């Protein structure tokens, strides 16, 4: 019965967007905490990143990417070294440019002496829109080379997704459309009128009213997503 519930709760394809709908005070945040706890209990090689919706440009995706890169509360040079290593491990082309563009996007100030010619040119000769565009190309390149399978999965957890900035929602929608064959799961909490704030097409996400999903069904659902069972 639990697997039947889980089957109804998910759509086909490894990359899922699950929207948990509930009124304030119904336990939406506790539900997301349960997601993280359950994923941890499964003892799978899963990376969890989380964030809270904020009406600031790119804030949600920046918060998640800083966690994914493991560079929170770290100096610029140390952070760049870690990001560079991640690009090299993923075999991303032009790894140094990509590392610096991602670092700049998530708020790390690259020392001028370390900047590549491309990054230096962008910082000196382009506007913020062009710099953001190049940074998102770099971010997409990283995800494109990130090998996410049932043995290496990524779960993104977003509280108050309906208050997130439009730019972050746009990035998440782009990841969904490009990488539907990857082991991504995005779980976000929203209030009932979320459709007015999240411009995603119906059918690209699975909406679950909060009272309808028990912890047992939630556990089965996450196993279904992350292990393909």
PDB file of N, CA and C in Angstrom, residues 135-219:
ATOM      1  N   UNK A 135      27.975  33.359 -15.849  1.00  0.00           N
ATOM      2  CA  UNK A 135      28.043  32.558 -14.623  1.00  0.00           C
ATOM      3  C   UNK A 135      27.068  31.393 -14.678  1.00  0.00           C
ATOM      4  N   UNK A 136      25.883  31.621 -15.221  1.00  0.00           N
ATOM      5  CA  UNK A 136      24.893  30.548 -15.330  1.00  0.00           C
ATOM      6  C   UNK A 136      25.313  29.514 -16.370  1.00  0.00           C
ATOM      7  N   UNK A 137      25.996  29.952 -17.417  1.00  0.00           N
ATOM      8  CA  UNK A 137      26.550  28.999 -18.383  1.00  0.00           C
ATOM      9  C   UNK A 137      27.559  28.094 -17.670  1.00  0.00           C
ATOM     10  N   UNK A 138      28.384  28.680 -16.811  1.00  0.00           N
ATOM     11  CA  UNK A 138      29.371  27.908 -16.064  1.00  0.00           C
ATOM     12  C   UNK A 138      28.689  26.940 -15.094  1.00  0.00           C
ATOM     13  N   UNK A 139      27.664  27.427 -14.411  1.00  0.00           N
ATOM     14  CA  UNK A 139      26.940  26.575 -13.467  1.00  0.00           C
ATOM     15  C   UNK A 139      26.297  25.388 -14.187  1.00  0.00           C
ATOM     16  N   UNK A 140      25.702  25.663 -15.349  1.00  0.00           N
ATOM     17  CA  UNK A 140      25.079  24.599 -16.132  1.00  0.00           C
ATOM     18  C   UNK A 140      26.122  23.596 -16.607  1.00  0.00           C
ATOM     19  N   UNK A 141      27.295  24.092 -16.992  1.00  0.00           N
ATOM     20  CA  UNK A 141      28.368  23.199 -17.434  1.00  0.00           C
ATOM     21  C   UNK A 141      28.777  22.261 -16.308  1.00  0.00           C
ATOM     22  N   UNK A 142      28.815  22.773 -15.094  1.00  0.00           N
ATOM     23  CA  UNK A 142      29.164  21.917 -13.957  1.00  0.00           C
ATOM     24  C   UNK A 142      28.126  20.819 -13.778  1.00  0.00           C
ATOM     25  N   UNK A 143      26.855  21.178 -13.753  1.00  0.00           N
ATOM     26  CA  UNK A 143      25.810  20.176 -13.594  1.00  0.00           C
ATOM     27  C   UNK A 143      25.794  19.201 -14.766  1.00  0.00           C
ATOM     28  N   UNK A 144      26.139  19.688 -15.946  1.00  0.00           N
ATOM     29  CA  UNK A 144      26.150  18.832 -17.129  1.00  0.00           C
ATOM     30  C   UNK A 144      27.189  17.721 -16.998  1.00  0.00           C
ATOM     31  N   UNK A 145      28.272  17.984 -16.272  1.00  0.00           N
ATOM     32  CA  UNK A 145      29.341  17.003 -16.110  1.00  0.00           C
ATOM     33  C   UNK A 145      29.294  16.305 -14.755  1.00  0.00           C
ATOM     34  N   UNK A 146      28.332  16.653 -13.931  1.00  0.00           N
ATOM     35  CA  UNK A 146      28.198  16.033 -12.620  1.00  0.00           C
ATOM     36  C   UNK A 146      27.466  14.711 -12.790  1.00  0.00           C
ATOM     37  N   UNK A 147      28.110  13.636 -12.447  1.00  0.00           N
ATOM     38  CA  UNK A 147      27.549  12.309 -12.670  1.00  0.00           C
ATOM     39  C   UNK A 147      26.610  11.956 -11.514  1.00  0.00           C
ATOM     40  N   UNK A 148      25.329  12.154 -11.754  1.00  0.00           N
ATOM     41  CA  UNK A 148      24.327  11.859 -10.736  1.00  0.00           C
ATOM     42  C   UNK A 148      23.548  10.622 -11.160  1.00  0.00           C
ATOM     43  N   UNK A 149      23.690   9.569 -10.389  1.00  0.00           N
ATOM     44  CA  UNK A 149      23.006   8.309 -10.649  1.00  0.00           C
ATOM     45  C   UNK A 149      22.347   7.870  -9.360  1.00  0.00           C
ATOM     46  N   UNK A 150      21.794   6.663  -9.348  1.00  0.00           N
ATOM     47  CA  UNK A 150      21.192   6.171  -8.117  1.00  0.00           C
ATOM     48  C   UNK A 150      22.238   5.958  -7.034  1.00  0.00           C
ATOM     49  N   UNK A 151      23.533   5.951  -7.429  1.00  0.00           N
ATOM     50  CA  UNK A 151      24.612   5.822  -6.457  1.00  0.00           C
ATOM     51  C   UNK A 151      25.163   7.175  -6.032  1.00  0.00           C
ATOM     52  N   UNK A 152      24.814   8.214  -6.748  1.00  0.00           N
ATOM     53  CA  UNK A 152      25.246   9.574  -6.402  1.00  0.00           C
ATOM     54  C   UNK A 152      24.109  10.525  -6.754  1.00  0.00           C
ATOM     55  N   UNK A 153      23.338  10.896  -5.766  1.00  0.00           N
ATOM     56  CA  UNK A 153      22.140  11.701  -5.995  1.00  0.00           C
ATOM     57  C   UNK A 153      22.258  13.058  -5.311  1.00  0.00           C
ATOM     58  N   UNK A 154      21.396  13.974  -5.724  1.00  0.00           N
ATOM     59  CA  UNK A 154      21.354  15.309  -5.140  1.00  0.00           C
ATOM     60  C   UNK A 154      19.918  15.651  -4.782  1.00  0.00           C
ATOM     61  N   UNK A 155      19.696  16.042  -3.540  1.00  0.00           N
ATOM     62  CA  UNK A 155      18.378  16.470  -3.078  1.00  0.00           C
ATOM     63  C   UNK A 155      18.461  17.942  -2.688  1.00  0.00           C
ATOM     64  N   UNK A 156      17.626  18.752  -3.300  1.00  0.00           N
ATOM     65  CA  UNK A 156      17.523  20.170  -2.951  1.00  0.00           C
ATOM     66  C   UNK A 156      16.239  20.373  -2.158  1.00  0.00           C
ATOM     67  N   UNK A 157      16.339  21.018  -1.017  1.00  0.00           N
ATOM     68  CA  UNK A 157      15.195  21.249  -0.146  1.00  0.00           C
ATOM     69  C   UNK A 157      15.013  22.746   0.007  1.00  0.00           C
ATOM     70  N   UNK A 158      13.841  23.259  -0.351  1.00  0.00           N
ATOM     71  CA  UNK A 158      13.596  24.701  -0.324  1.00  0.00           C
ATOM     72  C   UNK A 158      12.349  25.012   0.492  1.00  0.00           C
ATOM     73  N   UNK A 159      12.527  25.647   1.624  1.00  0.00           N
ATOM     74  CA  UNK A 159      11.395  26.096   2.425  1.00  0.00           C
ATOM     75  C   UNK A 159      10.893  27.425   1.865  1.00  0.00           C
ATOM     76  N   UNK A 160       9.570  27.622   1.925  1.00  0.00           N
ATOM     77  CA  UNK A 160       8.965  28.861   1.406  1.00  0.00           C
ATOM     78  C   UNK A 160       9.378  29.114  -0.038  1.00  0.00           C
ATOM     79  N   UNK A 161       9.276  28.077  -0.859  1.00  0.00           N
ATOM     80  CA  UNK A 161       9.665  28.200  -2.267  1.00  0.00           C
ATOM     81  C   UNK A 161       8.871  29.271  -2.979  1.00  0.00           C
ATOM     82  N   UNK A 162       7.639  29.503  -2.534  1.00  0.00           N
ATOM     83  CA  UNK A 162       6.794  30.499  -3.190  1.00  0.00           C
ATOM     84  C   UNK A 162       7.220  31.929  -2.888  1.00  0.00           C
ATOM     85  N   UNK A 163       8.171  32.128  -1.964  1.00  0.00           N
ATOM     86  CA  UNK A 163       8.693  33.476  -1.715  1.00  0.00           C
ATOM     87  C   UNK A 163      10.094  33.640  -2.302  1.00  0.00           C
ATOM     88  N   UNK A 164      10.560  32.618  -3.019  1.00  0.00           N
ATOM     89  CA  UNK A 164      11.889  32.705  -3.633  1.00  0.00           C
ATOM     90  C   UNK A 164      11.880  33.713  -4.774  1.00  0.00           C
ATOM     91  N   UNK A 165      13.056  34.234  -5.077  1.00  0.00           N
ATOM     92  CA  UNK A 165      13.176  35.203  -6.163  1.00  0.00           C
ATOM     93  C   UNK A 165      12.974  34.524  -7.514  1.00  0.00           C
ATOM     94  N   UNK A 166      12.490  35.306  -8.456  1.00  0.00           N
ATOM     95  CA  UNK A 166      12.185  34.774  -9.790  1.00  0.00           C
ATOM     96  C   UNK A 166      13.423  34.235 -10.480  1.00  0.00           C
ATOM     97  N   UNK A 167      14.579  34.845 -10.221  1.00  0.00           N
ATOM     98  CA  UNK A 167      15.812  34.398 -10.877  1.00  0.00           C
ATOM     99  C   UNK A 167      16.177  32.977 -10.452  1.00  0.00           C
ATOM    100  N   UNK A 168      16.054  32.675  -9.156  1.00  0.00           N
ATOM    101  CA  UNK A 168      16.364  31.329  -8.681  1.00  0.00           C
ATOM    102  C   UNK A 168      15.381  30.318  -9.239  1.00  0.00           C
ATOM    103  N   UNK A 169      14.107  30.687  -9.293  1.00  0.00           N
ATOM    104  CA  UNK A 169      13.099  29.789  -9.854  1.00  0.00           C
ATOM    105  C   UNK A 169      13.396  29.495 -11.324  1.00  0.00           C
ATOM    106  N   UNK A 170      13.886  30.494 -12.021  1.00  0.00           N
ATOM    107  CA  UNK A 170      14.236  30.325 -13.428  1.00  0.00           C
ATOM    108  C   UNK A 170      15.394  29.335 -13.579  1.00  0.00           C
ATOM    109  N   UNK A 171      16.394  29.441 -12.697  1.00  0.00           N
ATOM    110  CA  UNK A 171      17.541  28.524 -12.751  1.00  0.00           C
ATOM    111  C   UNK A 171      17.097  27.094 -12.452  1.00  0.00           C
ATOM    112  N   UNK A 172      16.270  26.919 -11.428  1.00  0.00           N
ATOM    113  CA  UNK A 172      15.790  25.584 -11.071  1.00  0.00           C
ATOM    114  C   UNK A 172      14.963  24.974 -12.202  1.00  0.00           C
ATOM    115  N   UNK A 173      14.141  25.794 -12.843  1.00  0.00           N
ATOM    116  CA  UNK A 173      13.336  25.303 -13.966  1.00  0.00           C
ATOM    117  C   UNK A 173      14.229  24.890 -15.133  1.00  0.00           C
ATOM    118  N   UNK A 174      15.301  25.637 -15.360  1.00  0.00           N
ATOM    119  CA  UNK A 174      16.232  25.311 -16.439  1.00  0.00           C
ATOM    120  C   UNK A 174      16.956  23.993 -16.154  1.00  0.00           C
ATOM    121  N   UNK A 175      17.368  23.798 -14.894  1.00  0.00           N
ATOM    122  CA  UNK A 175      18.011  22.533 -14.525  1.00  0.00           C
ATOM    123  C   UNK A 175      17.052  21.366 -14.749  1.00  0.00           C
ATOM    124  N   UNK A 176      15.782  21.579 -14.384  1.00  0.00           N
ATOM    125  CA  UNK A 176      14.786  20.524 -14.566  1.00  0.00           C
ATOM    126  C   UNK A 176      14.631  20.165 -16.042  1.00  0.00           C
ATOM    127  N   UNK A 177      14.567  21.173 -16.893  1.00  0.00           N
ATOM    128  CA  UNK A 177      14.321  20.914 -18.315  1.00  0.00           C
ATOM    129  C   UNK A 177      15.530  20.283 -19.002  1.00  0.00           C
ATOM    130  N   UNK A 178      16.733  20.630 -18.548  1.00  0.00           N
ATOM    131  CA  UNK A 178      17.941  20.135 -19.204  1.00  0.00           C
ATOM    132  C   UNK A 178      18.351  18.746 -18.722  1.00  0.00           C
ATOM    133  N   UNK A 179      18.114  18.466 -17.443  1.00  0.00           N
ATOM    134  CA  UNK A 179      18.714  17.272 -16.842  1.00  0.00           C
ATOM    135  C   UNK A 179      17.671  16.330 -16.270  1.00  0.00           C
ATOM    136  N   UNK A 180      16.658  16.013 -17.066  1.00  0.00           N
ATOM    137  CA  UNK A 180      15.603  15.137 -16.571  1.00  0.00           C
ATOM    138  C   UNK A 180      16.062  13.688 -16.415  1.00  0.00           C
ATOM    139  N   UNK A 181      17.239  13.373 -16.939  1.00  0.00           N
ATOM    140  CA  UNK A 181      17.749  12.005 -16.800  1.00  0.00           C
ATOM    141  C   UNK A 181      18.719  11.878 -15.624  1.00  0.00           C
ATOM    142  N   UNK A 182      18.839  12.912 -14.805  1.00  0.00           N
ATOM    143  CA  UNK A 182      19.764  12.887 -13.678  1.00  0.00           C
ATOM    144  C   UNK A 182      19.016  12.621 -12.377  1.00  0.00           C
ATOM    145  N   UNK A 183      19.781  12.221 -11.358  1.00  0.00           N
ATOM    146  CA  UNK A 183      19.194  11.927 -10.054  1.00  0.00           C
ATOM    147  C   UNK A 183      19.133  13.197  -9.201  1.00  0.00           C
ATOM    148  N   UNK A 184      18.278  14.120  -9.619  1.00  0.00           N
ATOM    149  CA  UNK A 184      17.977  15.319  -8.842  1.00  0.00           C
ATOM    150  C   UNK A 184      16.593  15.150  -8.237  1.00  0.00           C
ATOM    151  N   UNK A 185      16.440  15.617  -7.026  1.00  0.00           N
ATOM    152  CA  UNK A 185      15.102  15.755  -6.457  1.00  0.00           C
ATOM    153  C   UNK A 185      15.039  17.128  -5.793  1.00  0.00           C
ATOM    154  N   UNK A 186      14.054  17.913  -6.142  1.00  0.00           N
ATOM    155  CA  UNK A 186      13.812  19.197  -5.489  1.00  0.00           C
ATOM    156  C   UNK A 186      12.505  19.086  -4.713  1.00  0.00           C
ATOM    157  N   UNK A 187      12.572  19.327  -3.418  1.00  0.00           N
ATOM    158  CA  UNK A 187      11.384  19.307  -2.581  1.00  0.00           C
ATOM    159  C   UNK A 187      11.202  20.711  -2.005  1.00  0.00           C
ATOM    160  N   UNK A 188      10.076  21.333  -2.281  1.00  0.00           N
ATOM    161  CA  UNK A 188       9.831  22.688  -1.811  1.00  0.00           C
ATOM    162  C   UNK A 188       8.488  22.821  -1.128  1.00  0.00           C
ATOM    163  N   UNK A 189       8.426  23.658  -0.112  1.00  0.00           N
ATOM    164  CA  UNK A 189       7.152  23.914   0.564  1.00  0.00           C
ATOM    165  C   UNK A 189       6.560  25.224   0.065  1.00  0.00           C
ATOM    166  N   UNK A 190       5.231  25.246  -0.063  1.00  0.00           N
ATOM    167  CA  UNK A 190       4.534  26.426  -0.574  1.00  0.00           C
ATOM    168  C   UNK A 190       3.201  26.583   0.149  1.00  0.00           C
ATOM    169  N   UNK A 191       2.637  27.779   0.056  1.00  0.00           N
ATOM    170  CA  UNK A 191       1.276  28.012   0.522  1.00  0.00           C
ATOM    171  C   UNK A 191       0.308  27.758  -0.635  1.00  0.00           C
ATOM    172  N   UNK A 192      -0.993  27.587  -0.340  1.00  0.00           N
ATOM    173  CA  UNK A 192      -1.951  27.168  -1.369  1.00  0.00           C
ATOM    174  C   UNK A 192      -2.034  28.053  -2.608  1.00  0.00           C
ATOM    175  N   UNK A 193      -1.698  29.319  -2.512  1.00  0.00           N
ATOM    176  CA  UNK A 193      -1.809  30.199  -3.682  1.00  0.00           C
ATOM    177  C   UNK A 193      -0.484  30.320  -4.428  1.00  0.00           C
ATOM    178  N   UNK A 194       0.356  29.290  -4.332  1.00  0.00           N
ATOM    179  CA  UNK A 194       1.712  29.395  -4.867  1.00  0.00           C
ATOM    180  C   UNK A 194       1.750  29.613  -6.369  1.00  0.00           C
ATOM    181  N   UNK A 195       0.709  29.205  -7.100  1.00  0.00           N
ATOM    182  CA  UNK A 195       0.744  29.330  -8.563  1.00  0.00           C
ATOM    183  C   UNK A 195       0.939  30.762  -9.027  1.00  0.00           C
ATOM    184  N   UNK A 196       0.539  31.730  -8.193  1.00  0.00           N
ATOM    185  CA  UNK A 196       0.697  33.128  -8.576  1.00  0.00           C
ATOM    186  C   UNK A 196       2.133  33.600  -8.417  1.00  0.00           C
ATOM    187  N   UNK A 197       2.953  32.819  -7.704  1.00  0.00           N
ATOM    188  CA  UNK A 197       4.340  33.219  -7.444  1.00  0.00           C
ATOM    189  C   UNK A 197       5.357  32.357  -8.188  1.00  0.00           C
ATOM    190  N   UNK A 198       4.981  31.130  -8.535  1.00  0.00           N
ATOM    191  CA  UNK A 198       5.917  30.217  -9.196  1.00  0.00           C
ATOM    192  C   UNK A 198       5.438  29.978 -10.627  1.00  0.00           C
ATOM    193  N   UNK A 199       6.126  30.538 -11.609  1.00  0.00           N
ATOM    194  CA  UNK A 199       5.651  30.464 -13.000  1.00  0.00           C
ATOM    195  C   UNK A 199       6.057  29.182 -13.715  1.00  0.00           C
ATOM    196  N   UNK A 200       5.944  28.045 -13.050  1.00  0.00           N
ATOM    197  CA  UNK A 200       6.272  26.773 -13.687  1.00  0.00           C
ATOM    198  C   UNK A 200       5.023  26.189 -14.310  1.00  0.00           C
ATOM    199  N   UNK A 201       5.204  25.551 -15.438  1.00  0.00           N
ATOM    200  CA  UNK A 201       4.061  24.967 -16.133  1.00  0.00           C
ATOM    201  C   UNK A 201       3.522  23.765 -15.367  1.00  0.00           C
ATOM    202  N   UNK A 202       2.202  23.660 -15.355  1.00  0.00           N
ATOM    203  CA  UNK A 202       1.586  22.505 -14.718  1.00  0.00           C
ATOM    204  C   UNK A 202       2.043  21.236 -15.439  1.00  0.00           C
ATOM    205  N   UNK A 203       2.415  20.239 -14.671  1.00  0.00           N
ATOM    206  CA  UNK A 203       2.943  19.014 -15.240  1.00  0.00           C
ATOM    207  C   UNK A 203       4.448  18.878 -15.088  1.00  0.00           C
ATOM    208  N   UNK A 204       5.121  19.988 -14.758  1.00  0.00           N
ATOM    209  CA  UNK A 204       6.565  19.931 -14.522  1.00  0.00           C
ATOM    210  C   UNK A 204       6.882  19.647 -13.067  1.00  0.00           C
ATOM    211  N   UNK A 205       5.882  19.634 -12.219  1.00  0.00           N
ATOM    212  CA  UNK A 205       6.080  19.363 -10.800  1.00  0.00           C
ATOM    213  C   UNK A 205       4.944  18.504 -10.282  1.00  0.00           C
ATOM    214  N   UNK A 206       5.176  17.872  -9.162  1.00  0.00           N
ATOM    215  CA  UNK A 206       4.143  17.077  -8.506  1.00  0.00           C
ATOM    216  C   UNK A 206       3.706  17.810  -7.240  1.00  0.00           C
ATOM    217  N   UNK A 207       2.439  18.146  -7.151  1.00  0.00           N
ATOM    218  CA  UNK A 207       1.916  18.871  -5.991  1.00  0.00           C
ATOM    219  C   UNK A 207       1.277  17.886  -5.016  1.00  0.00           C
ATOM    220  N   UNK A 208       1.666  17.985  -3.743  1.00  0.00           N
ATOM    221  CA  UNK A 208       1.136  17.095  -2.718  1.00  0.00           C
ATOM    222  C   UNK A 208       0.595  17.932  -1.561  1.00  0.00           C
ATOM    223  N   UNK A 209      -0.718  17.918  -1.324  1.00  0.00           N
ATOM    224  CA  UNK A 209      -1.255  18.599  -0.130  1.00  0.00           C
ATOM    225  C   UNK A 209      -0.677  17.945   1.122  1.00  0.00           C
ATOM    226  N   UNK A 210      -0.187  18.762   2.031  1.00  0.00           N
ATOM    227  CA  UNK A 210       0.564  18.262   3.173  1.00  0.00           C
ATOM    228  C   UNK A 210      -0.138  17.170   3.978  1.00  0.00           C
ATOM    229  N   UNK A 211      -1.431  17.305   4.304  1.00  0.00           N
ATOM    230  CA  UNK A 211      -2.036  16.260   5.152  1.00  0.00           C
ATOM    231  C   UNK A 211      -2.140  14.895   4.481  1.00  0.00           C
ATOM    232  N   UNK A 212      -1.943  14.826   3.172  1.00  0.00           N
ATOM    233  CA  UNK A 212      -2.173  13.572   2.455  1.00  0.00           C
ATOM    234  C   UNK A 212      -0.951  12.654   2.405  1.00  0.00           C
ATOM    235  N   UNK A 213       0.183  13.092   2.947  1.00  0.00           N
ATOM    236  CA  UNK A 213       1.396  12.292   2.844  1.00  0.00           C
ATOM    237  C   UNK A 213       1.909  11.946   4.233  1.00  0.00           C
ATOM    238  N   UNK A 214       1.859  10.677   4.579  1.00  0.00           N
ATOM    239  CA  UNK A 214       2.360  10.222   5.870  1.00  0.00           C
ATOM    240  C   UNK A 214       3.882  10.077   5.800  1.00  0.00           C
ATOM    241  N   UNK A 215       4.514   9.965   6.968  1.00  0.00           N
ATOM    242  CA  UNK A 215       5.968   9.796   6.995  1.00  0.00           C
ATOM    243  C   UNK A 215       6.371   8.485   6.318  1.00  0.00           C
ATOM    244  N   UNK A 216       5.559   7.449   6.479  1.00  0.00           N
ATOM    245  CA  UNK A 216       5.858   6.164   5.855  1.00  0.00           C
ATOM    246  C   UNK A 216       5.829   6.282   4.334  1.00  0.00           C
ATOM    247  N   UNK A 217       4.818   6.990   3.829  1.00  0.00           N
ATOM    248  CA  UNK A 217       4.732   7.189   2.380  1.00  0.00           C
ATOM    249  C   UNK A 217       5.867   8.073   1.884  1.00  0.00           C
ATOM    250  N   UNK A 218       6.239   9.070   2.693  1.00  0.00           N
ATOM    251  CA  UNK A 218       7.351   9.942   2.323  1.00  0.00           C
ATOM    252  C   UNK A 218       8.643   9.138   2.198  1.00  0.00           C
ATOM    253  N   UNK A 219       8.882   8.254   3.150  1.00  0.00           N
ATOM    254  CA  UNK A 219      10.078   7.433   3.094  1.00  0.00           C
ATOM    255  C   UNK A 219      10.097   6.575   1.811  1.00  0.00           C
TER     256      UNK A 219
END
